[in-house]
Coordinates of C-alpha atoms in Angstrom, one line a residue:
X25 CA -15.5 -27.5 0.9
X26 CA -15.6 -23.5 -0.3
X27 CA -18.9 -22.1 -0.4
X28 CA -20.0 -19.3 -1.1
X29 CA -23.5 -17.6 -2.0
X30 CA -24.9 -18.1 -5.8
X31 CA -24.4 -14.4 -7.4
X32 CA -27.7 -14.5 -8.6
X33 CA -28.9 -15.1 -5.2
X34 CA -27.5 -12.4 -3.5
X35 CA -28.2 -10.0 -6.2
X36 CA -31.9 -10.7 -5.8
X37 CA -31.7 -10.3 -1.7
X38 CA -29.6 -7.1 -2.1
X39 CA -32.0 -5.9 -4.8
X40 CA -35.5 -6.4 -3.2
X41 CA -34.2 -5.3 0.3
X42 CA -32.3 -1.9 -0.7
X43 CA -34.1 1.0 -0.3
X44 CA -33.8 5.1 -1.6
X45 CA -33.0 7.0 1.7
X46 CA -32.1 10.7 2.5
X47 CA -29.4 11.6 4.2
X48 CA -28.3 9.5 7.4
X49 CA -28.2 11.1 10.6
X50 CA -25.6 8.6 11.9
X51 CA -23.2 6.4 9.5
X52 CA -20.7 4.2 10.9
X53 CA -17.7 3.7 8.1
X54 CA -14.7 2.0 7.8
X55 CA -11.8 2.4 8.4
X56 CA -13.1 4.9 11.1
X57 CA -11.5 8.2 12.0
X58 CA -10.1 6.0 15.6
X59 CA -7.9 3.8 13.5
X60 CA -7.8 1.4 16.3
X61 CA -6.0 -2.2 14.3
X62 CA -7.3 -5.4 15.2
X63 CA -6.0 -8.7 13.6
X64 CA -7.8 -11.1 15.9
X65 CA -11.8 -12.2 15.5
X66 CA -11.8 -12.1 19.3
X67 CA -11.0 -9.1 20.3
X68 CA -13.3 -6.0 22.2
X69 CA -12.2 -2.4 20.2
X70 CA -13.2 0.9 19.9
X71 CA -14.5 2.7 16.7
X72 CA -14.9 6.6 16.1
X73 CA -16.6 8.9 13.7
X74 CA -16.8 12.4 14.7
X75 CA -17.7 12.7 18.5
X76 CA -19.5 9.2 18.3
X77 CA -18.1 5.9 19.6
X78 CA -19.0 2.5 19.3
X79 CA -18.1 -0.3 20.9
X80 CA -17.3 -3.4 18.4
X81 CA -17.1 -6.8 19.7
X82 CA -15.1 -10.1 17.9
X83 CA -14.6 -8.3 14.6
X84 CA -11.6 -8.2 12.7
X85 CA -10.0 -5.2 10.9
X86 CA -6.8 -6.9 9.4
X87 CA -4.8 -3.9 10.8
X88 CA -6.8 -1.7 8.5
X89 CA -4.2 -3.4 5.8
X90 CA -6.5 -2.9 2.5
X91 CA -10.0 -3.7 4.0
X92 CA -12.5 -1.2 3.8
X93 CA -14.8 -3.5 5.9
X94 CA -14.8 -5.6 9.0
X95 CA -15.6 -9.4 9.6
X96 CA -16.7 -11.9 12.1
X97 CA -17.3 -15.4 12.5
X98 CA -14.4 -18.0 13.6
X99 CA -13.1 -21.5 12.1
X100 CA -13.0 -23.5 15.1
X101 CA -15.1 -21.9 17.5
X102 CA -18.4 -20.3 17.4
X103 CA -18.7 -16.6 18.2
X104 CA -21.1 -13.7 19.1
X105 CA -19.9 -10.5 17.3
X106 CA -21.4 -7.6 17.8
X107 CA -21.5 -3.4 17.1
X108 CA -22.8 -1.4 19.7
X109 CA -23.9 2.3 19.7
X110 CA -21.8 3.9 23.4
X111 CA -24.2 7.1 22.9
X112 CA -27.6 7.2 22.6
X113 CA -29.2 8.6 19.3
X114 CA -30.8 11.8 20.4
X115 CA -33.4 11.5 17.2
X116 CA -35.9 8.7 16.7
X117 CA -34.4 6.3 14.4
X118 CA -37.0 5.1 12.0
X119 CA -34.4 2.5 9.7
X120 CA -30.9 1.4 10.6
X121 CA -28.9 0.1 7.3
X122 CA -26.4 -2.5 7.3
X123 CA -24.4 -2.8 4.0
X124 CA -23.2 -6.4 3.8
X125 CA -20.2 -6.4 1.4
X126 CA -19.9 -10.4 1.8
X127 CA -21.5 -13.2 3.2
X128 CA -20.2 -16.8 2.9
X129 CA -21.6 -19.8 4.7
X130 CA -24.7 -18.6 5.0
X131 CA -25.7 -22.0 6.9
X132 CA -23.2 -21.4 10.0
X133 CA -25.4 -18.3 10.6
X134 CA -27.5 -18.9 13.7
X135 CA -28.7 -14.9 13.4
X136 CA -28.6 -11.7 13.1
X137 CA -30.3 -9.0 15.5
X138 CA -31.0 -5.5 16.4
X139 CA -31.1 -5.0 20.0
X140 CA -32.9 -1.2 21.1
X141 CA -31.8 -0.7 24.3
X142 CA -33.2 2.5 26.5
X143 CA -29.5 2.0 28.0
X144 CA -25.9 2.0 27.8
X145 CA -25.5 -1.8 29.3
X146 CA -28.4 -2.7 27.3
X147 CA -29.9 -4.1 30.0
X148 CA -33.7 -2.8 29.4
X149 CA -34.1 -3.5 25.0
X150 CA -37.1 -2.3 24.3
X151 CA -37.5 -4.2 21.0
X152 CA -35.2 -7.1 18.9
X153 CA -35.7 -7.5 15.2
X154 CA -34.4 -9.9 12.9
X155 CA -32.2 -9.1 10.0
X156 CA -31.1 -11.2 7.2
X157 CA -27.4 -12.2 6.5
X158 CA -26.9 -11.4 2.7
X159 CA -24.7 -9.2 0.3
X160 CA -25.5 -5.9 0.2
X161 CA -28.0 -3.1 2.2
X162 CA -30.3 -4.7 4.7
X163 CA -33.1 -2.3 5.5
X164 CA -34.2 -2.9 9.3
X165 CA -37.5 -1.4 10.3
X166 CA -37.8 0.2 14.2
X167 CA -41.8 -0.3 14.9
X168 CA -42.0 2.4 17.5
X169 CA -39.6 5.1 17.1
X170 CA -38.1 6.7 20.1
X171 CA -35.3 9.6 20.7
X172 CA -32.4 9.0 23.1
X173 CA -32.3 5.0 22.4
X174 CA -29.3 2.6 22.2
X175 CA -28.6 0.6 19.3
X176 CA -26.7 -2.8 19.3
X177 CA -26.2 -5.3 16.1
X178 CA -25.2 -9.1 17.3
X179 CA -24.3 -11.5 15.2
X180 CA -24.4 -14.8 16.9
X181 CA -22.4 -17.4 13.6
X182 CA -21.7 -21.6 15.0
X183 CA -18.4 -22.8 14.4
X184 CA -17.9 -21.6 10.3
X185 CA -14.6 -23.7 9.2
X186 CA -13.5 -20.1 7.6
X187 CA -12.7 -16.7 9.5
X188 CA -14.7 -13.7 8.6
X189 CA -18.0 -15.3 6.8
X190 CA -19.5 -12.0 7.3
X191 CA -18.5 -8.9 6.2
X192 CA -19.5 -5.2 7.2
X193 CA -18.8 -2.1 5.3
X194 CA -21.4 0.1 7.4
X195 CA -24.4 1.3 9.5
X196 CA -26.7 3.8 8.6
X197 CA -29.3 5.1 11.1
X198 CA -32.2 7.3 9.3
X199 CA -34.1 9.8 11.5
X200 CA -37.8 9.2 11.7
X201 CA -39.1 10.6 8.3
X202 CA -36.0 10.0 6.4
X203 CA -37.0 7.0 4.1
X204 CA -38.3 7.8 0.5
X205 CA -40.8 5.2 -0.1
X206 CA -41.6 2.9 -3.0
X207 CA -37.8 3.3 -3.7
X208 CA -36.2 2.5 -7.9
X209 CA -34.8 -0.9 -7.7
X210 CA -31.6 -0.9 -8.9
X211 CA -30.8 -2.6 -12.3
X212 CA -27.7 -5.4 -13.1
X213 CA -25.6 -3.8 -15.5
X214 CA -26.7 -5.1 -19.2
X215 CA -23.8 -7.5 -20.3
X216 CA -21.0 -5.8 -22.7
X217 CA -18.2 -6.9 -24.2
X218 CA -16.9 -10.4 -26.1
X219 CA -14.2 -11.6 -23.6
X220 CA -11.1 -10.3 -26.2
X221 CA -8.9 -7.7 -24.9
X222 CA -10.0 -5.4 -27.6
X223 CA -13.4 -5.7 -26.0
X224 CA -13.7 -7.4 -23.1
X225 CA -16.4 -8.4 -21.0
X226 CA -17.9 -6.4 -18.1
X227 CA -18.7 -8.5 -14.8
X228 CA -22.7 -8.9 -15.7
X229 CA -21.3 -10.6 -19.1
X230 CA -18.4 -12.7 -17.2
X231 CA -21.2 -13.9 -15.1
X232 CA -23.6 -15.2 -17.8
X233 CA -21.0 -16.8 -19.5
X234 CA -19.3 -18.5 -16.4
X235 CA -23.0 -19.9 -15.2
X236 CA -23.7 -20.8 -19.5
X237 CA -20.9 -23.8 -18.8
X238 CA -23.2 -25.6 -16.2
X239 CA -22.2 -26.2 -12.3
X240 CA -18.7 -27.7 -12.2
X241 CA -16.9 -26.6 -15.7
X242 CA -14.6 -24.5 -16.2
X243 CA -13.8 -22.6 -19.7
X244 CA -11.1 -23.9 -22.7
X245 CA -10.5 -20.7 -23.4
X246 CA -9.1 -17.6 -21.9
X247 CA -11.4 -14.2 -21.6
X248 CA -10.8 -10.7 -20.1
X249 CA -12.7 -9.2 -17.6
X250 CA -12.9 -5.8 -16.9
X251 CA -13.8 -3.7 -13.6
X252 CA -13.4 -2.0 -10.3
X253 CA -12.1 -4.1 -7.4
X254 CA -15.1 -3.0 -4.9
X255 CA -13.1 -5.5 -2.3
X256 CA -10.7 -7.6 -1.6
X257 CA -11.7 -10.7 0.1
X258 CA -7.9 -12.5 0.5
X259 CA -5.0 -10.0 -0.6
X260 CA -1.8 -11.0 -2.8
X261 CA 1.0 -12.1 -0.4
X262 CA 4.0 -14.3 -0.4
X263 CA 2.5 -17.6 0.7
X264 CA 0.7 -18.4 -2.1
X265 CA 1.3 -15.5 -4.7
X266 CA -2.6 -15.0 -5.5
X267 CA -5.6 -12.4 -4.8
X268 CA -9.1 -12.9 -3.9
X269 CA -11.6 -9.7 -4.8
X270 CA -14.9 -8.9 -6.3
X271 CA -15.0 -6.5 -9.3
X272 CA -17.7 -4.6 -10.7
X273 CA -18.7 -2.1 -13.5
X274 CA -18.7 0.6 -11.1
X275 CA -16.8 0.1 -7.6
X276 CA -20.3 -1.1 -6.3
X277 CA -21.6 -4.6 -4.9
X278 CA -24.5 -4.1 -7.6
X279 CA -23.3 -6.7 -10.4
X280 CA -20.6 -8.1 -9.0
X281 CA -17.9 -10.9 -10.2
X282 CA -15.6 -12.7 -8.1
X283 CA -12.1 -13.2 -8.9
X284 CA -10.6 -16.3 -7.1
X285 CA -7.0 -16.9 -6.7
X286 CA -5.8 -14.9 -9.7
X287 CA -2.4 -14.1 -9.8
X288 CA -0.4 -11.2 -10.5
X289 CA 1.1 -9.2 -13.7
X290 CA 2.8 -11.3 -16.1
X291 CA 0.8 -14.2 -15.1
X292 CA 3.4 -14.6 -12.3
X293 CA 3.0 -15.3 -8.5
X294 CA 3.3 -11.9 -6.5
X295 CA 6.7 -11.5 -5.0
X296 CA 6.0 -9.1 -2.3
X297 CA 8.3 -6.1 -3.5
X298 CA 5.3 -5.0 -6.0
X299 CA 2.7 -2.7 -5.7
X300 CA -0.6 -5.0 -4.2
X301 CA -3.9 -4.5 -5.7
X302 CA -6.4 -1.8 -4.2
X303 CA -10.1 -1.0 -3.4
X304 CA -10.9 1.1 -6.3
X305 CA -9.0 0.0 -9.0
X306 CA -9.7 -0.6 -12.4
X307 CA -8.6 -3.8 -13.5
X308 CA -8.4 -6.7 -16.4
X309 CA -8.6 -10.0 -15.6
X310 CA -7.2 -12.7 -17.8
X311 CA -8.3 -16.4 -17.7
X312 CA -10.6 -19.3 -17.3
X313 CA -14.1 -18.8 -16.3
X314 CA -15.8 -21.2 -13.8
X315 CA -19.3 -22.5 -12.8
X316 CA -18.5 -23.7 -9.3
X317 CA -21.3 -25.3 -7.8
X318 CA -23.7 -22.3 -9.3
X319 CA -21.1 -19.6 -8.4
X320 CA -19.2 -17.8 -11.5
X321 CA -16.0 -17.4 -11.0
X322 CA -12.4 -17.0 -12.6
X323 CA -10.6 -20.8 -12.1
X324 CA -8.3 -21.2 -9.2
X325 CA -4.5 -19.9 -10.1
X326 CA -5.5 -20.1 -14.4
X327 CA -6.4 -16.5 -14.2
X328 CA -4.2 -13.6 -13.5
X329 CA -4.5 -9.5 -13.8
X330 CA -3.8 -8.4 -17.3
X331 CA -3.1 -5.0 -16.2
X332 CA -3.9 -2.7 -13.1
X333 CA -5.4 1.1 -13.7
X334 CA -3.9 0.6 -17.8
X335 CA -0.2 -0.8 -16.6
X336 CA 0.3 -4.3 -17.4
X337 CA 3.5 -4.1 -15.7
X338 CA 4.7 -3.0 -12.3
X339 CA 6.5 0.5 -11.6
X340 CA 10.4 -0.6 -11.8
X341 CA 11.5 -0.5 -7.8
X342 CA 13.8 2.5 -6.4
X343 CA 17.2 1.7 -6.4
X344 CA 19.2 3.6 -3.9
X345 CA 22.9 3.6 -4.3
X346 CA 23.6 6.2 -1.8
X347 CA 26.9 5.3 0.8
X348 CA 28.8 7.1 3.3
X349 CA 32.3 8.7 3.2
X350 CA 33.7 5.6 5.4
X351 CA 31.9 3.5 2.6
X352 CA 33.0 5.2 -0.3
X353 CA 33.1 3.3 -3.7
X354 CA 36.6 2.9 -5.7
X355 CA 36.8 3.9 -9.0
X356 CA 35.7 0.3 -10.3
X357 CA 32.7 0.0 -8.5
X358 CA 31.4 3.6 -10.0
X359 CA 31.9 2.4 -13.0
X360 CA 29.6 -0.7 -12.6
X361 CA 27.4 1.6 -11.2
X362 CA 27.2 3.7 -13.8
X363 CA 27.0 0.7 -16.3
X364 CA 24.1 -0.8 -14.8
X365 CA 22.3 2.5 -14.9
X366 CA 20.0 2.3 -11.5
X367 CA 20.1 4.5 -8.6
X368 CA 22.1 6.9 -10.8
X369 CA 19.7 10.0 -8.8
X370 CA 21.4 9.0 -5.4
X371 CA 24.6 11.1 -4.7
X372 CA 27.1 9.0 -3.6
X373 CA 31.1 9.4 -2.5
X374 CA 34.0 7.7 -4.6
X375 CA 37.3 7.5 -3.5
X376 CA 40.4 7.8 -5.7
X377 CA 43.9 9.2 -6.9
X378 CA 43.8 12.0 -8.8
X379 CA 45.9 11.1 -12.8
X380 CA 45.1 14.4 -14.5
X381 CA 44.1 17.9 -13.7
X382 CA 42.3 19.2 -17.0
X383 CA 41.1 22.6 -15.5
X384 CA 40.6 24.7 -12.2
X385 CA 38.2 27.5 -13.0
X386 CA 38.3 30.7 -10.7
X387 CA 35.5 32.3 -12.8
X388 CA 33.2 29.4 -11.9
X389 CA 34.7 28.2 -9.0
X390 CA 35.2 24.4 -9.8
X391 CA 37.8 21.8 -10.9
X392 CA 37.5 19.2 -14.1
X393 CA 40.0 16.2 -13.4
X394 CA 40.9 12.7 -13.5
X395 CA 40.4 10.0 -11.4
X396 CA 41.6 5.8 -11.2
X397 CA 42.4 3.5 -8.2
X398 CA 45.7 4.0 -8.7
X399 CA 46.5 0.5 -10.0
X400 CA 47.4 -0.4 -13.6
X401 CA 44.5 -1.0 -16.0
X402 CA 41.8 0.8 -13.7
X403 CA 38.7 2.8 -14.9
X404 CA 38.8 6.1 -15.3
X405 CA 36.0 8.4 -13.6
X406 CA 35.8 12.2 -14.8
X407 CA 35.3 14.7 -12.1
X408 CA 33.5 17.2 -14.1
X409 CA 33.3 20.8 -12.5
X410 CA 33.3 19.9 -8.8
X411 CA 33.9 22.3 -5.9
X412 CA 36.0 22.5 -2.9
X413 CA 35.8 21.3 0.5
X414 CA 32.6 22.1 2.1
X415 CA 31.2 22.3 -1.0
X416 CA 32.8 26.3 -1.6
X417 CA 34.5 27.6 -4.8
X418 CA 38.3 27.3 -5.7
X419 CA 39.1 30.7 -6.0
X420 CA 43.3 32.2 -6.5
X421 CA 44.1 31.2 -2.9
X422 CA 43.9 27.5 -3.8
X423 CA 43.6 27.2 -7.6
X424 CA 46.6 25.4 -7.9
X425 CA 46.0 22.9 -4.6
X426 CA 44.9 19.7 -6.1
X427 CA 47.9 17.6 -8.2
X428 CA 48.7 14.6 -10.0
X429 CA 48.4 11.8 -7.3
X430 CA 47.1 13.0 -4.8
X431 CA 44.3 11.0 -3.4
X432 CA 40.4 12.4 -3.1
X433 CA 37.0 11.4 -1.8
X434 CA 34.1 12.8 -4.0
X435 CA 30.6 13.6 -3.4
X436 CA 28.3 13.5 -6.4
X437 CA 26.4 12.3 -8.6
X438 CA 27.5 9.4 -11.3
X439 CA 26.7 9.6 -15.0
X440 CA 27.6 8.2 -18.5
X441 CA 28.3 11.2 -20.6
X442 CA 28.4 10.0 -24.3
X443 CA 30.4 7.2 -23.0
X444 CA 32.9 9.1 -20.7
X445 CA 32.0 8.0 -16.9
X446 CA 31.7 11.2 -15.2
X447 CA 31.0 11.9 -11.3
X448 CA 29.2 15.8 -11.4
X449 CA 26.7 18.2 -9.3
X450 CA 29.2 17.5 -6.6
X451 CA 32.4 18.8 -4.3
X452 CA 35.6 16.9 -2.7
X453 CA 35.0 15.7 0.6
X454 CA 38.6 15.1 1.3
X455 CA 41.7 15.9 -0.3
X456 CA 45.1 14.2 0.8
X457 CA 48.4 16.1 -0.8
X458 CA 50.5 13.4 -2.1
X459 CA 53.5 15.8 -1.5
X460 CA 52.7 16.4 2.6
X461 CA 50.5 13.9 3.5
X462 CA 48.0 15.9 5.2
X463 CA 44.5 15.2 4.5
X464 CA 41.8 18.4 4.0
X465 CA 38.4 17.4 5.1
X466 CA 35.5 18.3 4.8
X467 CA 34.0 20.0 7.9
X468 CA 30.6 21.5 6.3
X469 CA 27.7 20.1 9.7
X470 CA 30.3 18.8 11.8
X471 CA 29.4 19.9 15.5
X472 CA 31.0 22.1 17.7
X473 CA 33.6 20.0 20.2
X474 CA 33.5 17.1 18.2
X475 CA 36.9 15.7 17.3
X476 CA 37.4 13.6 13.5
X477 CA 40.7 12.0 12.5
X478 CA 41.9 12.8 9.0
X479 CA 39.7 10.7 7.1
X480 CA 36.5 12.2 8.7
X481 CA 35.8 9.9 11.3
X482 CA 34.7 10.9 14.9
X483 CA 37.4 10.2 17.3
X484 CA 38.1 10.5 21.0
X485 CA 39.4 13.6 22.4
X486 CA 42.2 12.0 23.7
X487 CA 43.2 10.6 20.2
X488 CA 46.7 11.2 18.8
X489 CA 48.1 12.2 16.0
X490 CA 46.7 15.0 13.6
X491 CA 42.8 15.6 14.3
X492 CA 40.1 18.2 13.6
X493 CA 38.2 20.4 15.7
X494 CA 36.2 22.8 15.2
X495 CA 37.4 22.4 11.3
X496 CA 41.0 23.2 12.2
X497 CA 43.5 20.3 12.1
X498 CA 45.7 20.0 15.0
X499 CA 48.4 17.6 16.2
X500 CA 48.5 15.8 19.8

C-alpha cells in the first residue's frame, strides 16, 4: 500500500525544527558542479562543489534527469546510504543542515546519523548524533565544536517496498557562531482562491479542502490548483503518461501540495515528443481532490495540468524538411510540402524540367522560371529570382543559358505566394542542357582531388565517362 507522510505532519516537523542561520561556510547542492550520473541506489560516486569533494554512498541521482535532489532506500533489499565529507572542515562546525525535500515510509527508517570523525576513514568519530527523517531542514547540533573534523551522514533504511523513500536536496555546515537564535517560524501560506479557473486555489487551500472530505473520499467536482513545482517525485514518461510532483505558493517545501499521477495538457497521457514538466514551474492543476488515508492529494489519473508557465498547450514540434541533392523532391512532392505548410524555414533541393523562362535579370543577377516533372497534368513550382551555379549571378556571359526543357536541381526555400507555389532565397545546383546533354554542377565546397559524376555524386577516380574535378568537367 502507498504511504506517504500526513502534510500536516511534516509541516509541523519542518516548522519547529528549521532554524534562521547566516551564511554557511560549506553547502553541498545538487546537481553538483561534478555532474557525476548515477541511476542505481547501489552505487559509490563522487560529488563536487568548488575544491570540496564528498564521497556519497547508495544514492541515486536519476542521471541528473530533472531531480534537483538525491535519494536512497531500496525495494527489496535494505541499504546503508550515506554522504561523507573527503576534506576536513578547517572551522568548527557548530550546526550541520539537512534539507529533506521528501520522506515516505517513514516506518522502514531504522535511522539517521551524524558521524564526526577526527579522520578521513572515519575510523576515530568523536561523537554520533541522531537526526530525524522528515520533510524539510533538520537542524543537527555538534556539542563540542572542533576545527579540522570529518563529517559523515548515514542513513541506515530496512527493506522499504519503494526506491528512494528519502530524499536530499542539501547540507549545510554553519561555523561556530553562525546560528541566529530564537529563529521566526515560518508561516503556511493563508488559503486563497475558490477552486475556479478565474480564481483558483493556492496549495494551503487545496489542502484544507482535500482533508474537509474525510480520509478515503475523493471530490465530485473538479478544482484548479495553482503553484510552483518545488519537485518532481515521478516524471511524465511513456509507460504510463502521468507526473508525480509537489507544488507550492512559492517554489518552497513550506505549504506544500502533492500532485499524484496527473496527466498532461489536454487531459491527455504524455506522449514523449512534448516538453516534460520542470522544477520551477508555475502550474494549474485540474481535477479531483483526495483525502487518502489523511494525505491531500489530487486523485490518481482524474487530474491533469491545465496549463504550464500560462500555455495550456504544448509548443507545435520542429518540422525539418531539409534533403540532399541525391534526395531531391519532384515537383509534386514541393507542392505537398508547401500545402501542408510545416518545415517551410528548411531549404531544401527540388528537381525538375524547366517549361518557361519568364526573366533572366543581369541587373540583379537572377532567373524567374517555370518548373513541372515533366509529365502531363504536374504541378507547377515558380523559381522566383534564383542564381547560378554556386550560388553566383547570371551576368551577359550566360544570360541566355537556361531553356525550355532543360532539366534543373534547385536549392531554396518553398513558399505559397498568394496561391502561386514558389521555390525563392535560392540558386540551381545543377543544370542539364536539354540540347547537349551535359550537366553544370554545382562545385561551391567540393574538395580539392575529389572526383563527382554529373549529377554531383562522389565518384572513383578511375570512373568513366564525363566527371568533375577540381569544378572542371572532364571526359575519361
Amino acid at each position: 500500500m502507498r504511504k506517504h507522510l500526513r502534510f500536516f505532519l511534516a509541516s509541523i516537523m519542518m516548522l519547529t525544527c528549521s532554524m534562521s542561520f547566516a551564511q554557511a561556510y560549506k553547502t553541498l547542492t545538487f546537481p553538483d558542479e561534478g555532474g557525476e550520473k548515477i541511476g542505481a541506489y547501489d552505487k559509490t560516486w563522487t560529488a563536487k562543489i568548488g575544491n570540496d569533494t564528498w564521497t556519497i554512498e547508495n544514492f541515486n541521482n536519476n542521471n541528473w534527469n530533472n531531480w534537483t535532489y538525491i535519494k536512497c532506500g531500496r525495494k527489496s533489499a535494505a541499504s546503508v546510504a550515506s554522504i561523507a565529507t573527503d576534506f576536513a572542515i578547517d572551522k568548527a562546525i557548530e550546526k550541520v543542515v539537512v534539507n529533506f525535500s521528501s520522506v515516505t515510509k517513514a516506518d522502514k527508517i531504522n535511522s539517521v546519523k551524524l558521524l564526526v570523525a577526527s579522520d578521513a576513514a572515519y575510523s576515530t568519530v568523536v561523537e554520533t548524533i541522531n537526526v530525524t527523517a522528515a520533510t524539510g531542514e533538520q537542524s543537527i547540533t555538534i556539542s563540542s565544536p572542533a576545527a579540522n573534523r570529518y563529517y559523515k551522514l548515514v542513513f541506515d533504511c530496512d527493506v522499504a517496498g519503494a526506491n528512494g523513500i528519502i530524499a536530499v536536496t542539501s547540507v549545510s555546515y554553519y561555523a561556530n557562531g553562525s546560528v541566529v537564535e530564537d529563529p521566526e517560524t515560518p508561516e503556511v501560506p493563508a488559503a486563497k482562491g475558490d477552486g475556479t479557473l478565474a480564481n483558483p486555489f493556492n496549495c494551503t487551500a487545496a489542502n484544507n479542502a482535500a482533508l474537509a472530505l474525510g480520509e478515503g473520499n475523493t471530490s465530485e467536482a473538479d478544482y484548479y490548483i495553482k503553484g510552483k513545482v518545488v519537485s518532481i517525485k515521478q516524471a511524465f514518461s511513456t509507460q504510463y503518461g502521468n507526473v508525480t510532483l509537489y507544488l507550492s505558493d512559492d517554489g518552497t517545501v513550506n505549504g506544500q501540495f502533492y500532485v499524484y499521477r496527473a496527466l498532461y495538457l489536454g487531459n491527455k497521457k504524455w506522449n514523449g515528443e512534448e516538453p516534460n514538466v520542470q522544477v520551477g514551474d508555475e502550474i494549474i492543476v485540474c481535477g479531483k481532490l483526495a483525502n487518502y488515508n489523511g494525505t491531500p492529494e489530487t486523485s490518481q489519473n482524474k487530474a491533469y495540468l491545465y496549463s504550464i508557465n500560462g500555455k495550456t498547450e504544448p509548443d507545435a514540434p520542429v518540422v525539418d524538411i531539409s534533403n540532399t541533392p541525391e534526395t531531391a523532391y519532384t515537383v509534386q512532392k514541393a507542392a505537398e510540402l508547401i500545402l501542408a505548410g510545416e518545415g517551410l524555414g528548411s531549404e531544401v533541393y527540388v528537381k525538375g524540367v524547366i517549361t518557361e523562362v519568364s526573366e533572366v535579370s543581369t541587373q540583379y543577377g537572377n532567373a524567374t522560371f517555370t518548373i513541372t516533372d515533366g509529365t502531363a497534368f504536374s504541378e507547377n513550382l515558380v523559381a522566383f529570382r534564383l542564381y547560378y551555379l554556386n550560388n553566383e549571378k547570371f551576368t551577359e556571359l550566360n544570360q541566355d543559358v537556361l531553356k525550355v526543357g532543360d532539366s534543373v536541381i534547385l536549392k531554396g526555400k518553398l513558399v505559397n505566394y498568394n496561391d502561386t507555389y514558389q521555390i525563392g532565397n535560392g540558386y540551381i545546383y545543377s543544370h542539364t542542357s536539354s540540347s547537349t546533354g551535359i550537366t553544370n554542377v554545382n562545385t561551391e565546397n567540393k574538395a580539392e582531388g575529389k572526383v563527382y559524376n554529373i549529377a554531383g555524386q562522389e565518384v572513383s577516380k578511375n570512373q568513366k565517362g564525363i566527371i568533375i574535378i577540381n569544378g572542371k568537367k572532364t571526359i575519361k
